[in-house]
CSV table of C-alpha atoms and ligand atoms in Angstrom, one decimal:
chain,number,residue,atom,x,y,z
A,23,MET,CA,144.9,64.7,81.7
A,24,TRP,CA,142.5,62.0,81.2
A,25,PRO,CA,142.6,59.3,80.1
A,26,ILE,CA,145.4,58.1,82.3
A,27,ARG,CA,148.1,56.2,80.5
A,28,ARG,CA,150.7,54.0,82.0
A,29,SER,CA,153.2,56.6,80.8
A,30,ASP,CA,151.6,59.3,82.9
A,31,HIS,CA,152.4,57.4,86.0
A,32,GLN,CA,156.0,56.8,84.8
A,33,LEU,CA,156.4,60.5,84.0
A,34,PHE,CA,154.9,61.5,87.3
A,35,GLU,CA,157.2,59.2,89.2
A,36,GLN,CA,160.2,60.3,87.2
A,37,LEU,CA,159.4,64.0,88.1
A,38,MET,CA,158.6,63.4,91.7
A,39,ARG,CA,161.1,60.8,92.8
A,40,PRO,CA,164.0,63.2,93.2
A,41,HIS,CA,161.9,65.3,95.5
A,42,LEU,CA,160.5,62.7,97.9
A,43,LYS,CA,163.4,62.7,100.3
A,44,TYR,CA,163.4,66.3,101.2
A,45,LEU,CA,159.6,66.5,101.1
A,46,TYR,CA,159.6,63.7,103.6
A,47,ARG,CA,162.2,65.6,105.7
A,48,LEU,CA,160.1,68.8,105.5
A,49,ALA,CA,157.0,66.8,106.4
A,50,TYR,CA,158.8,65.2,109.3
A,51,ARG,CA,159.8,68.6,110.6
A,52,LEU,CA,156.3,69.9,110.4
A,53,THR,CA,154.6,66.9,111.9
A,54,GLY,CA,157.3,65.5,114.2
A,55,GLN,CA,156.3,61.9,113.4
A,56,GLN,CA,157.4,59.4,110.9
A,57,HIS,CA,153.9,58.1,110.1
A,58,ALA,CA,152.3,61.5,109.9
A,59,ALA,CA,155.2,62.7,107.7
A,60,GLU,CA,154.8,59.7,105.3
A,61,ASP,CA,151.1,60.3,105.2
A,62,LEU,CA,151.6,63.9,104.4
A,63,VAL,CA,153.9,63.2,101.5
A,64,GLN,CA,151.4,60.5,100.3
A,65,GLU,CA,148.6,63.0,100.5
A,66,VAL,CA,150.6,65.5,98.5
A,67,MET,CA,151.4,63.0,95.8
A,68,LEU,CA,147.8,61.9,95.5
A,69,LYS,CA,146.8,65.6,95.2
A,70,LEU,CA,149.5,66.3,92.6
A,71,PHE,CA,149.0,63.4,90.2
A,72,PRO,CA,146.0,64.9,88.5
A,73,ARG,CA,148.1,68.1,88.0
A,74,LEU,CA,150.7,66.3,86.0
A,75,GLU,CA,150.4,68.6,83.0
A,76,GLU,CA,150.9,71.6,85.2
A,77,ILE,CA,153.8,70.1,87.0
A,78,GLU,CA,155.6,69.3,83.8
A,79,LYS,CA,155.7,73.0,83.0
A,80,ILE,CA,157.2,74.1,86.3
A,81,GLU,CA,160.8,75.0,86.1
A,82,LYS,CA,161.8,74.9,89.8
A,83,LEU,CA,159.9,72.2,91.4
A,84,SER,CA,161.4,72.0,94.8
A,85,PRO,CA,160.1,75.4,96.2
A,86,TRP,CA,156.8,74.8,94.5
A,87,LEU,CA,156.5,71.3,96.1
A,88,SER,CA,157.6,72.6,99.5
A,89,LYS,CA,154.8,75.1,99.3
A,90,VAL,CA,152.2,72.6,98.3
A,91,LEU,CA,153.2,70.3,101.1
A,92,TYR,CA,153.1,73.1,103.6
A,93,ARG,CA,149.6,74.1,102.4
A,94,VAL,CA,148.3,70.5,102.7
A,95,PHE,CA,149.8,70.4,106.2
A,96,ILE,CA,148.2,73.6,107.2
A,97,ASP,CA,144.9,72.5,105.8
A,98,GLN,CA,145.0,69.3,107.8
A,99,LEU,CA,145.9,71.3,110.9
A,100,ARG,CA,142.8,73.5,110.4
A,101,LYS,CA,140.6,70.5,109.7
A,102,ASP,CA,141.8,68.6,112.7
A,103,LYS,CA,141.8,70.7,115.8
A,104,ARG,CA,143.4,67.9,117.8
A,105,SER,CA,146.4,67.9,115.6
A,106,PRO,CA,148.6,70.1,117.8
A,107,VAL,CA,148.1,67.4,120.5
A,108,ASP,CA,148.5,64.5,118.1
A,109,LEU,CA,151.8,66.0,117.0
A,110,ILE,CA,153.3,65.1,120.3
A,111,GLY,CA,151.1,62.3,121.3
A,112,ASP,CA,152.3,59.4,119.1
A,113,ASP,CA,154.6,56.8,120.5
A,114,GLU,CA,157.1,57.3,117.8
A,115,SER,CA,157.2,61.0,118.2
A,116,ILE,CA,160.7,62.4,118.6
A,117,TYR,CA,159.3,65.3,120.5
A,118,GLU,CA,157.8,63.6,123.4
A,119,THR,CA,161.1,62.5,124.9
A,120,GLN,CA,161.5,64.0,128.3
A,121,PRO,CA,164.9,65.6,128.5
A,122,GLY,CA,167.5,63.5,130.2
A,123,LYS,CA,165.2,60.9,131.7
A,124,GLU,CA,166.6,57.6,130.6
A,125,GLN,CA,170.3,58.2,130.4
A,126,GLN,CA,172.8,58.1,133.1
A,127,PRO,CA,174.4,61.5,133.7
A,128,ALA,CA,177.9,60.1,133.4
A,129,GLU,CA,177.3,58.9,129.8
A,130,VAL,CA,175.6,62.1,128.6
A,131,THR,CA,177.5,64.7,126.8
A,132,GLU,CA,176.7,68.4,126.9
A,133,SER,CA,175.4,68.4,123.3
A,134,GLU,CA,173.3,65.3,124.0
A,135,ILE,CA,171.7,67.1,126.9
A,136,LEU,CA,171.0,70.1,124.8
A,137,GLN,CA,169.5,67.9,122.1
A,138,LYS,CA,167.1,66.4,124.5
A,139,LYS,CA,166.2,69.8,125.9
A,140,ILE,CA,165.6,71.1,122.4
A,141,GLN,CA,163.4,68.2,121.4
A,142,TYR,CA,161.4,68.8,124.5
A,143,ALA,CA,161.3,72.6,124.1
A,144,VAL,CA,160.0,72.7,120.5
A,145,THR,CA,156.8,70.9,121.7
A,146,HIS,CA,156.2,73.8,124.0
A,147,LEU,CA,156.3,76.5,121.3
A,148,ASN,CA,153.0,77.4,119.6
A,149,GLU,CA,152.4,75.9,116.2
A,150,ASP,CA,153.5,79.0,114.2
A,151,GLN,CA,156.7,79.4,116.2
A,152,ARG,CA,157.5,75.7,116.0
A,153,ILE,CA,157.0,75.7,112.2
A,154,LEU,CA,159.2,78.8,111.8
A,155,ILE,CA,162.0,77.4,113.9
A,156,MET,CA,161.8,74.1,112.1
A,157,LEU,CA,161.9,75.7,108.7
A,158,HIS,CA,164.6,78.3,109.3
A,159,ASP,CA,166.8,77.2,112.1
A,160,VAL,CA,166.5,73.4,111.7
A,161,GLU,CA,166.1,72.9,108.0
A,162,GLY,CA,167.9,76.0,106.9
A,163,TYR,CA,165.3,77.5,104.7
A,164,SER,CA,166.1,81.2,104.1
A,165,LEU,CA,163.6,83.8,105.1
A,166,LEU,CA,162.9,84.5,101.4
A,167,GLU,CA,162.1,80.8,100.9
A,168,ILE,CA,159.8,80.8,103.8
A,169,GLN,CA,158.2,83.9,102.6
A,170,GLN,CA,157.4,82.0,99.4
A,171,ILE,CA,156.1,79.0,101.3
A,172,GLN,CA,154.0,80.9,103.8
A,173,ASP,CA,153.0,84.0,101.9
A,174,VAL,CA,153.9,86.2,104.8
A,175,PRO,CA,155.8,89.5,104.5
A,176,LEU,CA,159.5,89.3,105.3
A,177,GLY,CA,159.3,91.8,108.1
A,178,THR,CA,156.6,89.9,109.8
A,179,LEU,CA,158.5,86.7,109.4
A,180,LYS,CA,161.6,88.2,111.0
A,181,SER,CA,159.9,89.5,114.1
A,182,ARG,CA,158.0,86.2,114.4
A,183,LEU,CA,161.3,84.3,114.2
A,184,ASN,CA,162.8,86.5,116.8
A,185,ARG,CA,159.9,85.9,119.1
A,186,ALA,CA,160.0,82.2,118.5
A,187,ARG,CA,163.7,82.0,119.4
A,188,ALA,CA,163.1,84.1,122.5
A,189,LYS,CA,160.4,81.7,123.5
A,190,LEU,CA,162.6,78.7,122.7
A,191,ARG,CA,165.4,80.0,124.9
A,192,GLU,CA,162.9,80.8,127.7
A,193,ILE,CA,161.6,77.2,127.6
A,194,LEU,CA,165.1,75.8,127.5
A,195,LYS,CA,166.0,77.7,130.7
A,196,GLU,CA,163.0,76.2,132.4
A,197,VAL,CA,163.8,72.6,131.5
A,198,GLU,CA,164.7,71.3,134.9
A,199,PRO,CA,166.7,68.1,134.2
A,200,TYR,CA,169.3,70.1,132.5
A,201,ALA,CA,169.9,72.1,135.6
A,202,THR,CA,170.5,68.8,137.4
A,203,TYR,CA,173.1,67.7,134.8
A,204,GLU,CA,174.6,71.1,134.9
A,205,ARG,CA,175.3,70.6,138.6
A,206,VAL,CA,176.4,67.0,138.2
A,207,LYS,CA,178.8,67.7,135.3
A,208,GLY,CA,179.7,71.2,136.2
A,209,VAL,CA,179.3,72.4,132.7
A,210,ARG,CA,178.4,75.9,131.8
A,211,GLY,CA,174.9,76.4,130.5
A,212,ILE,CA,174.2,78.1,127.2
B,12,MET,CA,178.5,103.0,115.2
B,13,LYS,CA,179.1,101.8,118.7
B,14,MET,CA,177.1,99.2,120.4
B,15,ASN,CA,176.7,98.2,124.0
B,16,CYS,CA,176.0,94.7,125.3
B,17,SER,CA,172.2,94.8,125.1
B,18,GLU,CA,172.3,96.3,121.6
B,19,THR,CA,174.7,93.5,120.6
B,20,ARG,CA,172.7,90.7,122.2
B,21,VAL,CA,169.5,91.4,120.3
B,22,ARG,CA,171.5,91.2,117.1
B,23,LEU,CA,173.4,88.0,117.7
B,24,ASP,CA,170.9,85.8,115.9
B,25,ASP,CA,170.9,88.0,112.8
B,26,TYR,CA,174.7,88.3,113.1
B,27,TYR,CA,174.8,84.5,113.1
B,28,ASP,CA,172.5,84.4,110.1
B,29,ASP,CA,174.4,87.1,108.3
B,30,GLU,CA,171.3,89.2,108.2
B,31,LEU,CA,172.8,92.5,109.5
B,32,SER,CA,173.6,95.5,107.5
B,33,VAL,CA,177.3,96.1,106.9
B,34,LEU,CA,177.4,98.9,109.5
B,35,GLU,CA,175.7,96.8,112.1
B,36,PHE,CA,177.8,93.8,111.4
B,37,ARG,CA,180.9,95.9,111.9
B,38,ALA,CA,179.6,97.3,115.1
B,39,VAL,CA,178.7,93.9,116.5
B,40,ASN,CA,182.2,92.6,115.4
B,41,GLU,CA,183.8,95.4,117.2
B,42,HIS,CA,181.9,94.9,120.4
B,43,LEU,CA,182.5,91.1,120.4
B,44,ALA,CA,186.3,91.7,120.1
B,45,SER,CA,186.3,93.4,123.4
B,46,CYS,CA,183.5,91.7,125.3
B,47,ASP,CA,183.8,88.2,126.6
B,48,GLU,CA,180.3,87.9,127.9
B,49,CYS,CA,178.8,88.7,124.5
B,50,LYS,CA,181.3,86.4,122.9
B,51,HIS,CA,180.1,83.7,125.2
B,52,GLU,CA,176.5,84.5,124.2
B,53,LEU,CA,177.4,84.1,120.6
B,54,GLN,CA,178.8,80.7,121.4
B,55,ALA,CA,175.5,79.9,123.0
B,56,VAL,CA,173.7,80.9,119.8
B,57,ASP,CA,176.0,78.7,117.8
B,58,ALA,CA,175.5,75.8,120.2
B,59,LEU,CA,171.7,76.2,120.0
B,60,ARG,CA,171.7,76.4,116.3
B,61,GLN,CA,174.0,73.5,115.9
B,62,ALA,CA,171.7,71.4,118.1
B,63,LEU,CA,168.7,72.5,116.2
B,64,ARG,CA,170.3,71.5,112.9
B,65,ASP,CA,171.2,68.2,114.5
B,66,MET,CA,167.7,67.3,115.4
B,67,PRO,CA,167.2,63.8,114.2
B,68,VAL,CA,164.9,62.7,111.4
B,69,ALA,CA,163.4,59.2,111.5
B,70,GLU,CA,164.6,57.4,108.5
B,71,VAL,CA,162.1,56.0,106.0
B,72,ASP,CA,162.6,52.4,104.9
B,73,ASP,CA,163.7,51.5,101.4
B,74,GLU,CA,160.1,50.8,100.2
B,75,PHE,CA,159.0,54.3,101.0
B,76,GLU,CA,159.1,55.7,97.5
B,77,ASN,CA,157.5,52.6,96.0
B,78,ARG,CA,154.8,52.7,98.6
B,79,ILE,CA,154.0,56.3,97.8
B,80,PHE,CA,153.8,55.8,94.1
B,81,GLY,CA,152.0,52.5,94.5
B,82,GLU,CA,149.2,54.3,96.3
B,83,VAL,CA,149.1,56.9,93.6
B,84,ARG,CA,148.8,54.2,90.9
B,85,LYS,CA,146.1,52.4,92.9
B,86,HIS,CA,144.2,55.5,93.6
B,87,TYR,CA,144.2,56.7,90.0
B,88,SER,CA,143.3,53.4,88.4
B,89,GLY,CA,139.7,53.1,89.5
B,90,ALA,CA,140.4,50.4,91.9
B,91,SER,CA,139.4,52.6,94.8
B,92,SER,CA,135.8,52.7,93.5
B,93,SER,CA,134.8,49.4,94.9
B,94,ARG,CA,134.0,50.6,98.4
B,95,PHE,CA,132.0,53.5,97.1
B,96,ALA,CA,130.1,51.3,94.8
B,97,ALA,CA,129.2,48.8,97.5
B,98,GLY,CA,126.0,50.7,98.5
B,99,PHE,CA,125.0,50.9,94.9
B,100,MET,CA,125.4,47.2,94.4
B,101,THR,CA,123.1,46.6,97.3
B,102,ALA,CA,120.6,49.1,96.1
B,103,MET,CA,120.3,47.4,92.8
B,104,ALA,CA,118.5,44.2,92.3
B,105,ALA,CA,120.4,41.1,91.5
B,106,GLY,CA,121.1,40.4,87.9
B,107,LEU,CA,122.8,43.6,87.2
B,108,ALA,CA,126.5,43.4,87.0
B,109,LEU,CA,128.7,46.4,87.2
B,110,TRP,CA,132.0,46.4,85.5
B,111,PHE,CA,134.8,48.5,86.8
B,112,ALA,CA,137.8,49.2,84.8
B,113,THR,CA,140.9,48.7,86.9
B,114,SER,CA,143.6,49.2,84.4
B,115,ILE,CA,142.2,51.4,81.6
B,116,PHE,CA,141.0,54.7,82.4
B,117,ILE,CA,138.5,56.7,80.4
B,118,PRO,CA,137.6,60.3,80.9
B,119,GLN,CA,135.2,60.8,83.7
B,120,LEU,CA,132.0,62.8,83.7
B,121,PRO,CA,131.0,65.1,84.8
B,122,VAL,CA,133.8,67.1,86.4
B,123,ASP,CA,132.3,68.9,89.4
B,124,ASP,CA,129.1,70.8,88.5
B,125,ALA,CA,129.9,71.5,84.9
B,126,SER,CA,127.2,70.1,82.6
B,127,GLN,CA,128.6,67.8,79.9
B,128,VAL,CA,127.1,66.4,76.9
B,129,VAL,CA,127.5,62.8,76.2
B,130,MET,CA,126.4,61.2,72.9
B,131,VAL,CA,125.2,57.6,73.1
B,132,ALA,CA,124.1,55.3,70.4
B,133,LEU,CA,120.7,53.8,70.6
B,134,ASN,CA,120.2,50.3,72.1
B,135,ASP,CA,123.8,50.0,73.1
B,136,ALA,CA,125.0,49.7,76.7
B,137,TYR,CA,127.6,52.1,78.0
B,138,GLU,CA,129.3,52.7,81.2
B,139,VAL,CA,129.2,56.3,82.2
B,140,ARG,CA,131.6,57.1,85.0
B,141,LEU,CA,130.8,59.7,87.5
B,142,LYS,CA,133.6,61.2,89.5
B,143,PHE,CA,133.1,62.6,93.0
B,144,ASP,CA,135.9,64.4,94.6
B,145,ALA,CA,135.7,64.3,98.4
B,146,PRO,CA,137.9,66.6,100.5
B,147,VAL,CA,137.8,64.1,103.4
B,148,ASP,CA,136.4,60.7,104.1
B,149,LEU,CA,132.6,61.1,104.3
B,150,GLU,CA,130.5,58.5,106.0
B,151,GLN,CA,126.7,58.5,105.7
B,152,VAL,CA,126.4,60.0,102.2
B,153,THR,CA,123.2,59.7,100.4
B,154,LEU,CA,123.4,59.5,96.6
B,155,SER,CA,120.6,59.7,94.2
B,156,ILE,CA,120.5,59.2,90.5
B,157,ASP,CA,117.7,60.5,88.3
B,158,LEU,CA,117.7,59.2,84.7
B,159,PRO,CA,116.2,60.9,81.7
B,160,ASP,CA,113.5,59.2,79.6
B,161,ASN,CA,115.8,58.2,76.8
B,162,ILE,CA,118.1,56.3,79.1
B,163,GLU,CA,117.8,53.2,81.2
B,164,LEU,CA,120.0,51.5,83.7
B,165,GLU,CA,121.0,48.4,82.0
B,166,GLY,CA,118.9,45.5,83.1
B,167,TYR,CA,116.8,47.7,85.2
B,168,ALA,CA,114.4,49.3,82.9
B,169,ASP,CA,111.7,50.4,85.3
B,170,ARG,CA,113.8,52.4,87.6
B,171,LYS,CA,114.3,56.1,86.8
B,172,GLU,CA,115.3,57.0,90.2
B,173,LEU,CA,117.7,55.4,92.6
B,174,THR,CA,118.7,56.5,96.1
B,175,TRP,CA,121.1,54.8,98.4
B,176,GLN,CA,123.4,55.3,101.4
B,177,THR,CA,127.1,55.1,100.8
B,178,GLN,CA,130.5,56.4,101.9
B,179,LEU,CA,133.0,58.5,100.1
B,180,LYS,CA,136.6,58.2,100.7
B,181,GLN,CA,138.9,61.1,100.6
B,182,GLY,CA,139.9,61.9,97.0
B,183,GLN,CA,138.3,60.5,93.9
B,184,ASN,CA,135.4,58.2,94.0
B,185,ILE,CA,134.2,56.7,90.8
B,186,LEU,CA,130.8,55.4,90.2
B,187,ALA,CA,130.3,53.4,87.0
B,188,LEU,CA,126.8,53.5,85.8
B,189,PRO,CA,125.8,50.9,83.2
B,190,LEU,CA,123.4,52.8,80.9
B,191,LYS,CA,121.5,52.0,77.8
B,192,ALA,CA,119.9,54.4,75.4
B,193,VAL,CA,116.4,53.3,74.7
B,194,ALA,CA,115.0,56.2,72.7
B,195,ILE,CA,116.2,58.9,70.4
B,196,GLY,CA,116.3,62.1,72.3
B,197,GLU,CA,118.1,64.2,74.8
B,198,GLY,CA,117.8,64.1,78.6
B,199,GLU,CA,119.7,65.0,81.7
B,200,LEU,CA,121.2,62.5,84.1
B,201,VAL,CA,121.2,64.1,87.6
B,202,ALA,CA,123.3,62.7,90.4
B,203,GLN,CA,122.8,64.3,93.8
B,204,LEU,CA,125.0,63.9,96.8
B,205,PHE,CA,123.6,64.7,100.2
B,206,TYR,CA,125.9,65.0,103.2
B,207,GLY,CA,124.5,66.4,106.4
B,208,ASP,CA,122.6,69.5,105.4
B,209,LYS,CA,124.7,70.0,102.2
B,210,SER,CA,124.0,68.7,98.8
B,211,ARG,CA,125.6,68.8,95.5
B,212,SER,CA,124.3,68.1,92.0
B,213,PHE,CA,126.1,66.7,89.0
B,214,ARG,CA,124.5,66.8,85.6
B,215,VAL,CA,125.2,65.1,82.4
B,216,ILE,CA,123.3,65.6,79.3
B,217,LEU,CA,122.8,62.4,77.4
B,218,LYS,CA,122.0,62.6,73.7
B,219,THR,CA,120.9,59.6,71.9
B,220,THR,CA,121.8,59.2,68.2
B,221,GLY,CA,120.6,56.6,65.8
B,222,ASN,CA,124.0,55.6,64.6
B,223,ASP,CA,126.5,53.4,66.3
B,224,ALA,CA,129.2,55.9,66.7
B,225,LEU,CA,131.0,55.5,70.0
B,226,ILE,CA,131.8,58.8,71.6
B,227,TYR,CA,134.9,59.0,73.7
B,228,GLN,CA,133.4,59.9,77.0
B,229,VAL,CA,131.5,56.7,77.2
B,230,ARG,CA,132.6,53.2,77.0
B,231,LYS,CA,131.0,49.9,76.0
B,232,PHE,CA,129.5,48.3,79.0
B,233,ASN,CA,130.3,44.7,79.5
B,234,SER,CA,128.1,42.4,81.5
B,235,VAL,CA,130.1,39.8,83.4
C,10,LIG,ZN1,178.9,92.8,125.6
């Protein structure tokens, strides 16, 4: 694609701009942090710019871009063994919130409690399970779409997803503060 | 098909996702119609899924997109070469100026290990740009440049070999070499990169011609 012309940047931005929002969203689901998610999208864009000619020819960009982003994310995970810890270690992480610590029971609704519990519970899934739950149950990617992104057979994905959900429920049951609220509010658990 | 409670429970997620076969779907439906406990379990599945879908996403600010593309523009404009070139500048004696393009880009050479042939006109100075793609930031990289007999580093006629320590930042690193063809002929410029116990060679064949034809891969070198 060399030499780079000003118009290359314009074209690249025109092609990519409509996709940045959901790529960020996906990145956020994968990393659990705003900064890490922004960095991931940045990294993907830096990697993709030299492939402008190839990108121009792609008909359906969104699944392709999701896959690229996923790959970059996984590569980074492999490179940085500390990543699974970093994912929950940052101060802006949504995952690190301890369920139901800072709110008064009287002000907390059942769904808010569940939300807190879930944010806590996903950090205790293993990486593969967390990613699968994030993609399928949180972001609503279909199994077929995930198959495209991860290059994993459908049957494998299904059983993995079932195990991930079982694990999630198991963790949710163990989250103690909820039990406290349950007693306080007298609500029925899920 | 008839289903009991445990057969129903294990299918509730797939029922919720509409992933069951028609027969299974009917059987689950039938069971749910007559079993409050399983119905309650389905409500729990729904509540969990709803809560998962409601997991918050931290909003990006308005400048997010511009910031992303700004970085891409900066990265692919040659501006990022300055840090990489720092070691080179130090390694060279004073009196030699390097000129980096920050707005115009020319094709870089060589790409990876592929040998490329560059034609240069005699007694003219050119900037040959070497591109190094680094998978991650690399500190403590040693770079060496070997020049063929027909080529000189502009203003530095007696040096055919240069070695210096530098760093590579993740992504593209551009080194602009001011070269001057001093004799008709053909030779190989070899750039070698050493990192830890690994090394990599980049080769460019430089052919000198007698005429003044500018070939596209190289650009007039301007002293500043
Ligand atoms: Zn039942």
